[in-house]
PDB file of C-alpha atoms in Angstrom:
ATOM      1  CA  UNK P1123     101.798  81.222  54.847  1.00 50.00           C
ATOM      2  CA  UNK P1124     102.272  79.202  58.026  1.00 46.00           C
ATOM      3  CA  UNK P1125     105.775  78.590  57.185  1.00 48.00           C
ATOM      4  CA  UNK P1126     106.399  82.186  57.431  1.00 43.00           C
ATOM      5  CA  UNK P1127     104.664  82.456  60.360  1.00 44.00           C
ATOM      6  CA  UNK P1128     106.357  79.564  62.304  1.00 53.00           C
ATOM      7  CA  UNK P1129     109.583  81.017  61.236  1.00 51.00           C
ATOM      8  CA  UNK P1130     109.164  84.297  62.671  1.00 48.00           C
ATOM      9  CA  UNK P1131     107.562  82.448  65.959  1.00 52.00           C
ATOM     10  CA  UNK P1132     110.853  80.856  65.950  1.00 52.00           C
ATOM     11  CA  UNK P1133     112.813  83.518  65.893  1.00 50.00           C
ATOM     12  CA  UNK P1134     110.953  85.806  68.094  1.00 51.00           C
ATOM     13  CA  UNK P1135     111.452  82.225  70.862  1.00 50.00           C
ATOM     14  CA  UNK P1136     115.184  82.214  70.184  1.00 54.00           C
ATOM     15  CA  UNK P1137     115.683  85.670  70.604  1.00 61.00           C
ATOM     16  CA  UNK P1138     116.905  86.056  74.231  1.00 62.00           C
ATOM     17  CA  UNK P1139     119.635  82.983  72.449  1.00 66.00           C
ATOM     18  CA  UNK P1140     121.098  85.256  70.294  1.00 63.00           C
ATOM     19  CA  UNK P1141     122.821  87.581  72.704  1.00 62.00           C
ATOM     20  CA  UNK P1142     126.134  87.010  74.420  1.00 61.00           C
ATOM     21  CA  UNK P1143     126.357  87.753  78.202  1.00 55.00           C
ATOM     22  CA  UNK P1144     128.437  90.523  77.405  1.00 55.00           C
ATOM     23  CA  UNK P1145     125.123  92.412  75.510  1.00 64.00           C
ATOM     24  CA  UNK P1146     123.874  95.817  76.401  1.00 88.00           C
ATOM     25  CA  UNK P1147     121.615  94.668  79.723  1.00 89.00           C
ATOM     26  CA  UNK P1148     118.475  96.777  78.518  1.00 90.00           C
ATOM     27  CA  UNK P1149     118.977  94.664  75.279  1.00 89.00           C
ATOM     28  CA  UNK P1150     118.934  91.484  77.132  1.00 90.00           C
ATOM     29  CA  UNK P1151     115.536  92.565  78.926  1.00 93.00           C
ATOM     30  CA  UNK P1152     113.704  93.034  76.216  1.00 92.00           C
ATOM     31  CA  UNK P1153     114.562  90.084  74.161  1.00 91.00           C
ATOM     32  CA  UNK P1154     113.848  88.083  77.312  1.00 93.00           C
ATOM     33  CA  UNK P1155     110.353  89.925  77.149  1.00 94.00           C
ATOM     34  CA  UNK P1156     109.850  88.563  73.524  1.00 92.00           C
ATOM     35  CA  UNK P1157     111.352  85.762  73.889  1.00 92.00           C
ATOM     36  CA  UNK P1158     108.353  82.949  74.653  1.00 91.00           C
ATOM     37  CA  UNK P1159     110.408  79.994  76.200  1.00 91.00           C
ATOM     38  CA  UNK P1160     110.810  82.624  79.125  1.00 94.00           C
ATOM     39  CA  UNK P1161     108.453  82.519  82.044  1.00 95.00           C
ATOM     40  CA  UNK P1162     109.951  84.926  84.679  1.00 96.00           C
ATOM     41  CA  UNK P1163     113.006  87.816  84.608  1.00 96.00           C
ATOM     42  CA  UNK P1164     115.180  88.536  87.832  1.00 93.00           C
ATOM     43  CA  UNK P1165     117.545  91.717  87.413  1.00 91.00           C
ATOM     44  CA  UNK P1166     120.327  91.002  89.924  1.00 86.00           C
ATOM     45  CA  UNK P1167     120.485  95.020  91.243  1.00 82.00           C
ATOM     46  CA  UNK P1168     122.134  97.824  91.542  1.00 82.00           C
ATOM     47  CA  UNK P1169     123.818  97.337  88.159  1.00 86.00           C
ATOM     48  CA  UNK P1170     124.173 101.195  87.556  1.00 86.00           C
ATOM     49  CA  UNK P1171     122.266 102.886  90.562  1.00 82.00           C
ATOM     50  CA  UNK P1172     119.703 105.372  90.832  1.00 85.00           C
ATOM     51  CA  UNK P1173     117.509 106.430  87.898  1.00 89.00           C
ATOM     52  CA  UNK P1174     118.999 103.547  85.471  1.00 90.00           C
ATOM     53  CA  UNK P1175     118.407 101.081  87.552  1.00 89.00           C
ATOM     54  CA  UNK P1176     114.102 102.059  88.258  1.00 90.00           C
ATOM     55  CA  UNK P1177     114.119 102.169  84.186  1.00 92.00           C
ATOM     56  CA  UNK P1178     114.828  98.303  83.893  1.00 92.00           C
ATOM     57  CA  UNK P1179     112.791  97.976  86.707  1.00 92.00           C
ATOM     58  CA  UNK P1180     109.953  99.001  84.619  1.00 93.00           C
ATOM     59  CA  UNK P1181     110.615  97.764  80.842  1.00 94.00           C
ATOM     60  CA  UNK P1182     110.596  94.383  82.327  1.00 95.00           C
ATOM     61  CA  UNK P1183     107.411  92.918  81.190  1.00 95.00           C
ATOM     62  CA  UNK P1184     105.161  92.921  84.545  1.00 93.00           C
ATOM     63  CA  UNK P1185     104.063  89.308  83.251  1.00 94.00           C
ATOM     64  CA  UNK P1186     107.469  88.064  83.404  1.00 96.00           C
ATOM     65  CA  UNK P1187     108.208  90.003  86.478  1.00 96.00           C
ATOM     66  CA  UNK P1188     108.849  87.544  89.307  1.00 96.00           C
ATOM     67  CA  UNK P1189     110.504  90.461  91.709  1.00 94.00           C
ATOM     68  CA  UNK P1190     107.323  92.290  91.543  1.00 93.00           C
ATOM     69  CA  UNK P1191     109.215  95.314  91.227  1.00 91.00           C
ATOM     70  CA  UNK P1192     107.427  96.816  88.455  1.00 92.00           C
ATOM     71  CA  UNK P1193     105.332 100.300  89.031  1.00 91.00           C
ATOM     72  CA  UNK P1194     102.162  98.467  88.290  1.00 91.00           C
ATOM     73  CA  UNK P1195     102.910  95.749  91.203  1.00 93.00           C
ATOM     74  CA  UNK P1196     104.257  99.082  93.597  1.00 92.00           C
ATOM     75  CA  UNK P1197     100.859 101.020  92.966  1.00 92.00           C
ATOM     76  CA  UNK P1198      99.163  98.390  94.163  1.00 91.00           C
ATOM     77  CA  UNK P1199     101.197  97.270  97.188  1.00 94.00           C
ATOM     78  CA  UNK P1200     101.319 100.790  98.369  1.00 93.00           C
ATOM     79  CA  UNK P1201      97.276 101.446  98.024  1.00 91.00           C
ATOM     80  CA  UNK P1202      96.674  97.991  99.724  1.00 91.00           C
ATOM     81  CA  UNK P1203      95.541  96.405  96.401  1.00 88.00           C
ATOM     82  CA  UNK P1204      95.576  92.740  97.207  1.00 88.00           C
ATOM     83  CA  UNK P1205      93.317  91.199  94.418  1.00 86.00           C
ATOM     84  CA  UNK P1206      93.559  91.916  90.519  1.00 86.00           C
ATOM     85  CA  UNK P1207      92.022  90.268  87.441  1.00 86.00           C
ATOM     86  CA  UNK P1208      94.753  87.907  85.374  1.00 88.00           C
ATOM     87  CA  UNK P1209      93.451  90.160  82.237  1.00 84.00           C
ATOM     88  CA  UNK P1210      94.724  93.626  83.907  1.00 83.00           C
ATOM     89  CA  UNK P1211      98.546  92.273  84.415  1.00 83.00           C
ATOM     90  CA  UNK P1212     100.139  94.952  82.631  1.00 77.00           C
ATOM     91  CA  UNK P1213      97.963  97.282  82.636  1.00 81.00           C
ATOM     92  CA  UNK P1214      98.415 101.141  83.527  1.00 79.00           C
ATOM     93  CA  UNK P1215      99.331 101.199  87.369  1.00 75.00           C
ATOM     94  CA  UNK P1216      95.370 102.263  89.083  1.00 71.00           C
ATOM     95  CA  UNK P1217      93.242 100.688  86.444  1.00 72.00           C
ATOM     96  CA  UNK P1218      92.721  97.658  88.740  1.00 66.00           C
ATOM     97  CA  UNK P1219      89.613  97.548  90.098  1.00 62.00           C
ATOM     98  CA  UNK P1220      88.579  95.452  93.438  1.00 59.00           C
ATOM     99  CA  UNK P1221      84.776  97.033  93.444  1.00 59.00           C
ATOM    100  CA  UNK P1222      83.429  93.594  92.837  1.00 56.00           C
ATOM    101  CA  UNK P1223      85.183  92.315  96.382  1.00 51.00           C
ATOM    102  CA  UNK P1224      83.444  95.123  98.277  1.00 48.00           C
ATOM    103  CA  UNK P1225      81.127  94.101 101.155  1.00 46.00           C
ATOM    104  CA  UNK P1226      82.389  90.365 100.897  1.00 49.00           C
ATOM    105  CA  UNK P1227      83.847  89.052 104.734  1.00 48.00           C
ATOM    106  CA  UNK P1228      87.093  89.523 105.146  1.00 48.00           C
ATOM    107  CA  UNK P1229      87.417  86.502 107.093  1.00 47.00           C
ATOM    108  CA  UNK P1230      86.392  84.901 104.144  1.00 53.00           C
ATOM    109  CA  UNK P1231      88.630  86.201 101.332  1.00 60.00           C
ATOM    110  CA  UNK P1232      92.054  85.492 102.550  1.00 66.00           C
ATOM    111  CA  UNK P1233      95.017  83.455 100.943  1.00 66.00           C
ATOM    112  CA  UNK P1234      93.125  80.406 101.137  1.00 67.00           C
ATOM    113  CA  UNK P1235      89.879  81.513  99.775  1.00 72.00           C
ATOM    114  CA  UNK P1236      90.569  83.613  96.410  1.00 74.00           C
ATOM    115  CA  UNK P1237      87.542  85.171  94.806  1.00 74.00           C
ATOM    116  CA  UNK P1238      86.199  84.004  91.586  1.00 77.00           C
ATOM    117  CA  UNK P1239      88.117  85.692  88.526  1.00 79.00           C
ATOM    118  CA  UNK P1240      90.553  87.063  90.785  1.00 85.00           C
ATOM    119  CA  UNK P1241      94.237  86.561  91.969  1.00 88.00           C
ATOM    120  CA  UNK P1242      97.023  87.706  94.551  1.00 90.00           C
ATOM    121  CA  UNK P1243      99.173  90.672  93.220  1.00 92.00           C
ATOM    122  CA  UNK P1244     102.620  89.957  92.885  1.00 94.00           C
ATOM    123  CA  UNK P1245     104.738  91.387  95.870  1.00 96.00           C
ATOM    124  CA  UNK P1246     108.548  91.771  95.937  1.00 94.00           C
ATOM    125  CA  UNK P1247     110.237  88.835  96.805  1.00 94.00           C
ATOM    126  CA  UNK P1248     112.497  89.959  99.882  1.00 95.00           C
ATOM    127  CA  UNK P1249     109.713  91.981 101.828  1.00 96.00           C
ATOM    128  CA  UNK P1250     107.321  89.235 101.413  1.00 96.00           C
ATOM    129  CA  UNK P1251     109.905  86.584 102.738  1.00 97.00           C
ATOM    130  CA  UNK P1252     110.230  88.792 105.974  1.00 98.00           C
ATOM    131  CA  UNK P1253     106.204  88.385 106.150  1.00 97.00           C
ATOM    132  CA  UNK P1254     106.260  84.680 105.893  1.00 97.00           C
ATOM    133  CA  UNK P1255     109.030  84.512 108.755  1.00 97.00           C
ATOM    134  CA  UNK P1256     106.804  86.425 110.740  1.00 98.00           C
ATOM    135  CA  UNK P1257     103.978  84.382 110.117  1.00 96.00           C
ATOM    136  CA  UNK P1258     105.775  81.595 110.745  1.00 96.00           C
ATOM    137  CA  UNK P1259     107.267  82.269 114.203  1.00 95.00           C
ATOM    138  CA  UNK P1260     103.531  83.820 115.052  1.00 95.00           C
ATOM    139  CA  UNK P1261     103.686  87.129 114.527  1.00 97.00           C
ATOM    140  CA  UNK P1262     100.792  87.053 113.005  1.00 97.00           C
ATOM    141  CA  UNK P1263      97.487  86.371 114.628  1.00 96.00           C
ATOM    142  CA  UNK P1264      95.452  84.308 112.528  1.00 91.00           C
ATOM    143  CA  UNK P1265      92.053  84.855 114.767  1.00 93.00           C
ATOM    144  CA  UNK P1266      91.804  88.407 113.653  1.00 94.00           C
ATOM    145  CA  UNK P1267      90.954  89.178 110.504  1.00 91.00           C
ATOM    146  CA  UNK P1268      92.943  88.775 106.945  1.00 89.00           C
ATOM    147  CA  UNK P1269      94.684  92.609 106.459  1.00 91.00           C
ATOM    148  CA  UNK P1270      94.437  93.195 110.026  1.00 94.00           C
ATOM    149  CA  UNK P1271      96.902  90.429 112.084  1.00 96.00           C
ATOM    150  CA  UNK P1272      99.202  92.292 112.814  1.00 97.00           C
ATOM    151  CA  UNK P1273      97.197  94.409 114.778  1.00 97.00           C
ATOM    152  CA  UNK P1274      98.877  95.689 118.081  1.00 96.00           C
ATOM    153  CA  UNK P1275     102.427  94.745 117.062  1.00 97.00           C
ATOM    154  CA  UNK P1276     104.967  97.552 116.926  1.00 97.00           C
ATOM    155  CA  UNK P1277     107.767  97.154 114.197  1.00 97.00           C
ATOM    156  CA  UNK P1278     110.861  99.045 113.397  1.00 96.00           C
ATOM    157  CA  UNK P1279     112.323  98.247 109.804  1.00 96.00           C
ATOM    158  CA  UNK P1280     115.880  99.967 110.003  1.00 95.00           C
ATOM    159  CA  UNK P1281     116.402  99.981 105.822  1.00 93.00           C
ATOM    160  CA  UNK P1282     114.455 102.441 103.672  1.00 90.00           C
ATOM    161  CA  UNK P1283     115.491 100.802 100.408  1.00 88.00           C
ATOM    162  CA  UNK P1284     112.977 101.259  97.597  1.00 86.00           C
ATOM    163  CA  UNK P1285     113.894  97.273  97.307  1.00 87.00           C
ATOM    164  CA  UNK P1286     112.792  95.970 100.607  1.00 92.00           C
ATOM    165  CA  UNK P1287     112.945  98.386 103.180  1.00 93.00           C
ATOM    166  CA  UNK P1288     110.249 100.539 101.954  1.00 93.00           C
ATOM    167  CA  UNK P1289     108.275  97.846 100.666  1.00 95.00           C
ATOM    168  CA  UNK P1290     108.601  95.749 103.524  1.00 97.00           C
ATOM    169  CA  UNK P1291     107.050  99.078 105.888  1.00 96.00           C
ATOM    170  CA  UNK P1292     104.223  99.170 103.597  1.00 96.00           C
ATOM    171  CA  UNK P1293     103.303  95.626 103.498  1.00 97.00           C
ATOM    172  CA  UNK P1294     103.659  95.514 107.604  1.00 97.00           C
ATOM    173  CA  UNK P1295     101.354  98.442 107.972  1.00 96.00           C
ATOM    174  CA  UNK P1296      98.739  97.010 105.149  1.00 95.00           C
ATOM    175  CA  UNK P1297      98.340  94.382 108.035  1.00 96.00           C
ATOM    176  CA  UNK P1298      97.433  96.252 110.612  1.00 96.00           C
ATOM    177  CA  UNK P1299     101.048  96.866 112.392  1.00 97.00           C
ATOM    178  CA  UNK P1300     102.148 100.501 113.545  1.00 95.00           C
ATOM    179  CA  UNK P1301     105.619 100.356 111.795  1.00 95.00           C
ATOM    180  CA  UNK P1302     108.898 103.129 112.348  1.00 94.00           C
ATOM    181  CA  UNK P1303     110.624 103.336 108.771  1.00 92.00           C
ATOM    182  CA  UNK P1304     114.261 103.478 110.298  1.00 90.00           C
ATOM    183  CA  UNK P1305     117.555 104.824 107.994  1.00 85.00           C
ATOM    184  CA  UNK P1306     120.873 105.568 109.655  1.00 73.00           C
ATOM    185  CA  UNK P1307     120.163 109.661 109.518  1.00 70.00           C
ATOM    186  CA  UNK P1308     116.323 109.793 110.062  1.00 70.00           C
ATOM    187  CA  UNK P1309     112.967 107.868 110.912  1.00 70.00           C
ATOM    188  CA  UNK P1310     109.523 108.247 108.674  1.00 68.00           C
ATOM    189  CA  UNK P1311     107.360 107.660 112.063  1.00 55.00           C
ATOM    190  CA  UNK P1312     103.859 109.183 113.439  1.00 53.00           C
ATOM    191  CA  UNK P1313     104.671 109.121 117.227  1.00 56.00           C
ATOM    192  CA  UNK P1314     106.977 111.255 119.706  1.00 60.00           C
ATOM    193  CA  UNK P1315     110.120 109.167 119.029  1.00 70.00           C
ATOM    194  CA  UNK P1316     112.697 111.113 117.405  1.00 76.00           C
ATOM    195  CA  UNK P1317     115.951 108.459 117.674  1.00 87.00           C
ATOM    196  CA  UNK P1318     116.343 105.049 116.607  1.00 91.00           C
ATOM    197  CA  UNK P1319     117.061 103.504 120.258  1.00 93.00           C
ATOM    198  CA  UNK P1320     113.392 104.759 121.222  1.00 92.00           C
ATOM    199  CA  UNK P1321     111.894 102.991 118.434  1.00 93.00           C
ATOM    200  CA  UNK P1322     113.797  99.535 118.731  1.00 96.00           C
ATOM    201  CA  UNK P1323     112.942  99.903 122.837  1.00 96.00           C
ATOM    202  CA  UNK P1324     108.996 100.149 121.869  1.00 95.00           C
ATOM    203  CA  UNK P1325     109.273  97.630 119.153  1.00 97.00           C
ATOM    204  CA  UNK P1326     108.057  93.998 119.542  1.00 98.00           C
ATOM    205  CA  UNK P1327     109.578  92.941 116.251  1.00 98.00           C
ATOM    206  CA  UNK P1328     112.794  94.510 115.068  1.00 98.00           C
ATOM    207  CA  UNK P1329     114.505  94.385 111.272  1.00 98.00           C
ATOM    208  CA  UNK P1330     117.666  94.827 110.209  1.00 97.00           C
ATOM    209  CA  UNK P1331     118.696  95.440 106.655  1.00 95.00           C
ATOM    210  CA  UNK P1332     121.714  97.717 106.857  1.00 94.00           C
ATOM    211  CA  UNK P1333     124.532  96.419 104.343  1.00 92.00           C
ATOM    212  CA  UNK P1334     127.355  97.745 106.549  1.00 92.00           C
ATOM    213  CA  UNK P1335     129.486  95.528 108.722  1.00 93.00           C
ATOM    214  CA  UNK P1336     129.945  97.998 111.288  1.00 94.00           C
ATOM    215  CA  UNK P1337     126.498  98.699 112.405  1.00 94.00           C
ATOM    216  CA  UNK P1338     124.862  96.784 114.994  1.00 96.00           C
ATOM    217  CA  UNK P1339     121.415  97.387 117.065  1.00 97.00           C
ATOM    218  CA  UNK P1340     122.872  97.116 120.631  1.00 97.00           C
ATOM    219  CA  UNK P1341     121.117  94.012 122.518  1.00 98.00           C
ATOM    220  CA  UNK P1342     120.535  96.455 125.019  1.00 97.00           C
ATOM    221  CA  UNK P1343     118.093  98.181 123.328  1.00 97.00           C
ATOM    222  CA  UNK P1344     115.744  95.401 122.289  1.00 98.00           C
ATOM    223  CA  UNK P1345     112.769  94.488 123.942  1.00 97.00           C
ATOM    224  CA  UNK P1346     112.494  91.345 126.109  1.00 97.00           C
ATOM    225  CA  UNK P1347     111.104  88.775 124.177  1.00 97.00           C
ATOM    226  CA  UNK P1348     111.065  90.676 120.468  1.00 98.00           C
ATOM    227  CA  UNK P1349     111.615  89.050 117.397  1.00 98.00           C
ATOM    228  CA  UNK P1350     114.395  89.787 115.921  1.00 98.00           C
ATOM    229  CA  UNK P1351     114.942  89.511 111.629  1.00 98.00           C
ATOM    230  CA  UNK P1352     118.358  90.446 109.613  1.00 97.00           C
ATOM    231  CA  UNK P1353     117.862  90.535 105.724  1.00 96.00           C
ATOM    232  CA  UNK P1354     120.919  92.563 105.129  1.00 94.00           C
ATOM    233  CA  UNK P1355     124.517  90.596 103.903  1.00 92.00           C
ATOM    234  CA  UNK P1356     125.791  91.606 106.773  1.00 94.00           C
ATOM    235  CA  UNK P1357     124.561  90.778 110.823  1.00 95.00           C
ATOM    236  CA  UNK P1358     122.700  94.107 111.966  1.00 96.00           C
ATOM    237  CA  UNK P1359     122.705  92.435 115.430  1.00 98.00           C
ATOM    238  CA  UNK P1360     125.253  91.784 118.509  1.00 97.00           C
ATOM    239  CA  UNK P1361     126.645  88.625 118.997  1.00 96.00           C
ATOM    240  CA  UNK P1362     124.273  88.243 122.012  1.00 97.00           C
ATOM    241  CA  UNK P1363     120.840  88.926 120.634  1.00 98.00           C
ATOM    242  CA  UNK P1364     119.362  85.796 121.378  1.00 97.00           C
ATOM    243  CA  UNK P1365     119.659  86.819 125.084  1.00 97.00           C
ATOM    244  CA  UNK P1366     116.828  89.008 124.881  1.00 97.00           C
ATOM    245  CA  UNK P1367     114.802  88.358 121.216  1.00 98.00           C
ATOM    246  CA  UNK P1368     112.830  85.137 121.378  1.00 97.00           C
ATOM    247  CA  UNK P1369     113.222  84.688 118.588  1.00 97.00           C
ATOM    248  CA  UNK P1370     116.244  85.421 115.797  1.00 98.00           C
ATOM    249  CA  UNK P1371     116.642  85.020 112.053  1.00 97.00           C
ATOM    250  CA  UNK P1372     119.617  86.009 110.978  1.00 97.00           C
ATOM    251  CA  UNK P1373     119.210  85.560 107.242  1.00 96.00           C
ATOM    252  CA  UNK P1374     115.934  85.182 105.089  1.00 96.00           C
ATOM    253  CA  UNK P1375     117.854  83.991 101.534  1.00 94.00           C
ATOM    254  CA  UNK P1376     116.583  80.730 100.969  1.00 96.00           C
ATOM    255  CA  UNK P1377     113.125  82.021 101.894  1.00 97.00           C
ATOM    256  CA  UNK P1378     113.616  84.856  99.671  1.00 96.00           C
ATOM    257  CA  UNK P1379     114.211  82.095  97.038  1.00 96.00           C
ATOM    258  CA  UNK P1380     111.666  80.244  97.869  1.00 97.00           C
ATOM    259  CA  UNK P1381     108.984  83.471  97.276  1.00 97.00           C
ATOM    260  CA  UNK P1382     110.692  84.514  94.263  1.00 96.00           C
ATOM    261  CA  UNK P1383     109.910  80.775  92.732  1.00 97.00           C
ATOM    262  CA  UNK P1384     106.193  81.499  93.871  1.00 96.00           C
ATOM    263  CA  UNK P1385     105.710  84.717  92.369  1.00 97.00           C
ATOM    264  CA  UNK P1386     107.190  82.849  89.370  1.00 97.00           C
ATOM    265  CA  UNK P1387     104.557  79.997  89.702  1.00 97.00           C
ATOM    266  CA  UNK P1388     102.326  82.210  89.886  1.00 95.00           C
ATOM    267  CA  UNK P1389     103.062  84.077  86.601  1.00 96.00           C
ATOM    268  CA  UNK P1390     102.633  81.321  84.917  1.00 95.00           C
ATOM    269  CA  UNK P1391      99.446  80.314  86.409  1.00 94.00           C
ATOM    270  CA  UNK P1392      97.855  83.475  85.914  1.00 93.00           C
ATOM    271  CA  UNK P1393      98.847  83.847  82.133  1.00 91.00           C
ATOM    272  CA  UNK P1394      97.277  80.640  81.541  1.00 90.00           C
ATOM    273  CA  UNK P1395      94.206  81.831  83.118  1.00 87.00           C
ATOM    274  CA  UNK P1396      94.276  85.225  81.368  1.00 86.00           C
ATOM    275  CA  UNK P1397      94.345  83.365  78.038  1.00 84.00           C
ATOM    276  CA  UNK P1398      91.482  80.943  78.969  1.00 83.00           C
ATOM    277  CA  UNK P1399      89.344  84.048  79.848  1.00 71.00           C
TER     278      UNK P1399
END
């Protein structure tokens, strides 16, 4: 009976409605998942911390994901999995496949050029504002080829957040860039520098994203000319940075805004092309 079946389309779409702001958060996911008049979900985290916070991470629908938090999304940021199929958003994190894309130019498929039947995996919004910046002030060298412009360029990220810091390492090194994971009590590196001041002195691009107000990276330590970024809520650099970097962002949250609305964009792009295929 179609009258049936409207009704319960109806009240699967009003489902997210139903639910005060004071509802059980995991609650509130998942009826945004169902709930069809929804395009995208942002959880504003930490809520709880830890463990409680990766599990509504991952019952967010991937589809509706515009964070790109989501284990699928992580799997294939981390293995350097740029293009997927809009059928496989969803799927079981490793079942994409980019065999197809094998032996094409890379100078050819880039962001401009997307293959046929295949799209840009969602990234996490933060991380992949700090990529635009760089592109933008010319950190990247578009004459080389797509995956490898930052090739050359020593980073330091000083944040190992699962968030952005992390992320952000991953992406920078998927491009070619020798990157030093920085935390306040240790360094994820593969060279002889064993303290954070060596790293920043080596680095021609340096990243703050340390939410404390009383740590700073001495302007002392930066290299003539670097670029300098801060993500964090707080300034992660002297007063006097500029007198060395050539460059200085000192926040990235409109841009941040700006990528989240594209990955959202992009959602909705690719589940009208999964549906047409």
């Amino acid at each position: 009976d179609s009258t049936v079946v409207n009704e319960a389309e109806k009240n699967e779409t009003e489902s997210l409605q139903n639910f005060d702001l004071e509802a059980d958060v995991e609650d509130l996911i998942l009826a945004a998942n169902r709930d069809k008049s929804v395009d995208g979900i942002m959880v504003y985290y930490p809520i709880f911390g830890g463990r409680q916070d990766t599990y509504l991470q991952q019952i967010v629908d991937p589809r509706k994901d515009v964070e790109g938090l989501h284990f699928f999304y992580c799997w294939n940021m981390y293995h350097n999995v740029r293009w997927i199929k809009p059928s496989q958003l969803g799927c079981a994190p490793g079942t994409t496949n980019e065999a197809e894309l094998v032996g094409l130019d890379s100078n050819v498929v880039d962001e401009e050029n997307v293959p046929e039947g295949f799209c840009k995996s969602i990234l996490p919004c933060t991380p992949l504002a700090v990529v635009k910046c760089l592109e933008s002030v010319g950190v990247y060298d578009s004459k080389l080829p797509y995956g490898d412009r930052l090739h050359g360029k020593t980073i330091t990220v000083i944040n190992r957040s699962e968030v952005v810091g992390r992320p952000l390492a991953a992406l920078l090194s998927n491009d070619g860039a020798r990157v030093f994971s920085v935390d306040i009590d240790s360094i994820v590196q593969a060279c002889p520098y064993k303290d954070s001041e060596s790293c920043v002195r080596a680095s021609d691009v340096v990243i703050g994203g340390v939410p404390s107000a009383s740590f700073k990276v001495p302007t002392a330590w930066i290299k003539q000319d670097a670029i300098c970024i801060n993500f964090s809520s707080e300034k992660n650099f002297e007063s006097d940075v500029r007198s060395r970097a050539s460059a200085y962002l000192p926040a990235i949250g409109k841009i941040t805004v700006s990528m989240l609305q594209r990955n959202l964009l992009r959602l909705v792009d690719y589940k009208e092309l999964a549906q047409r295929s």
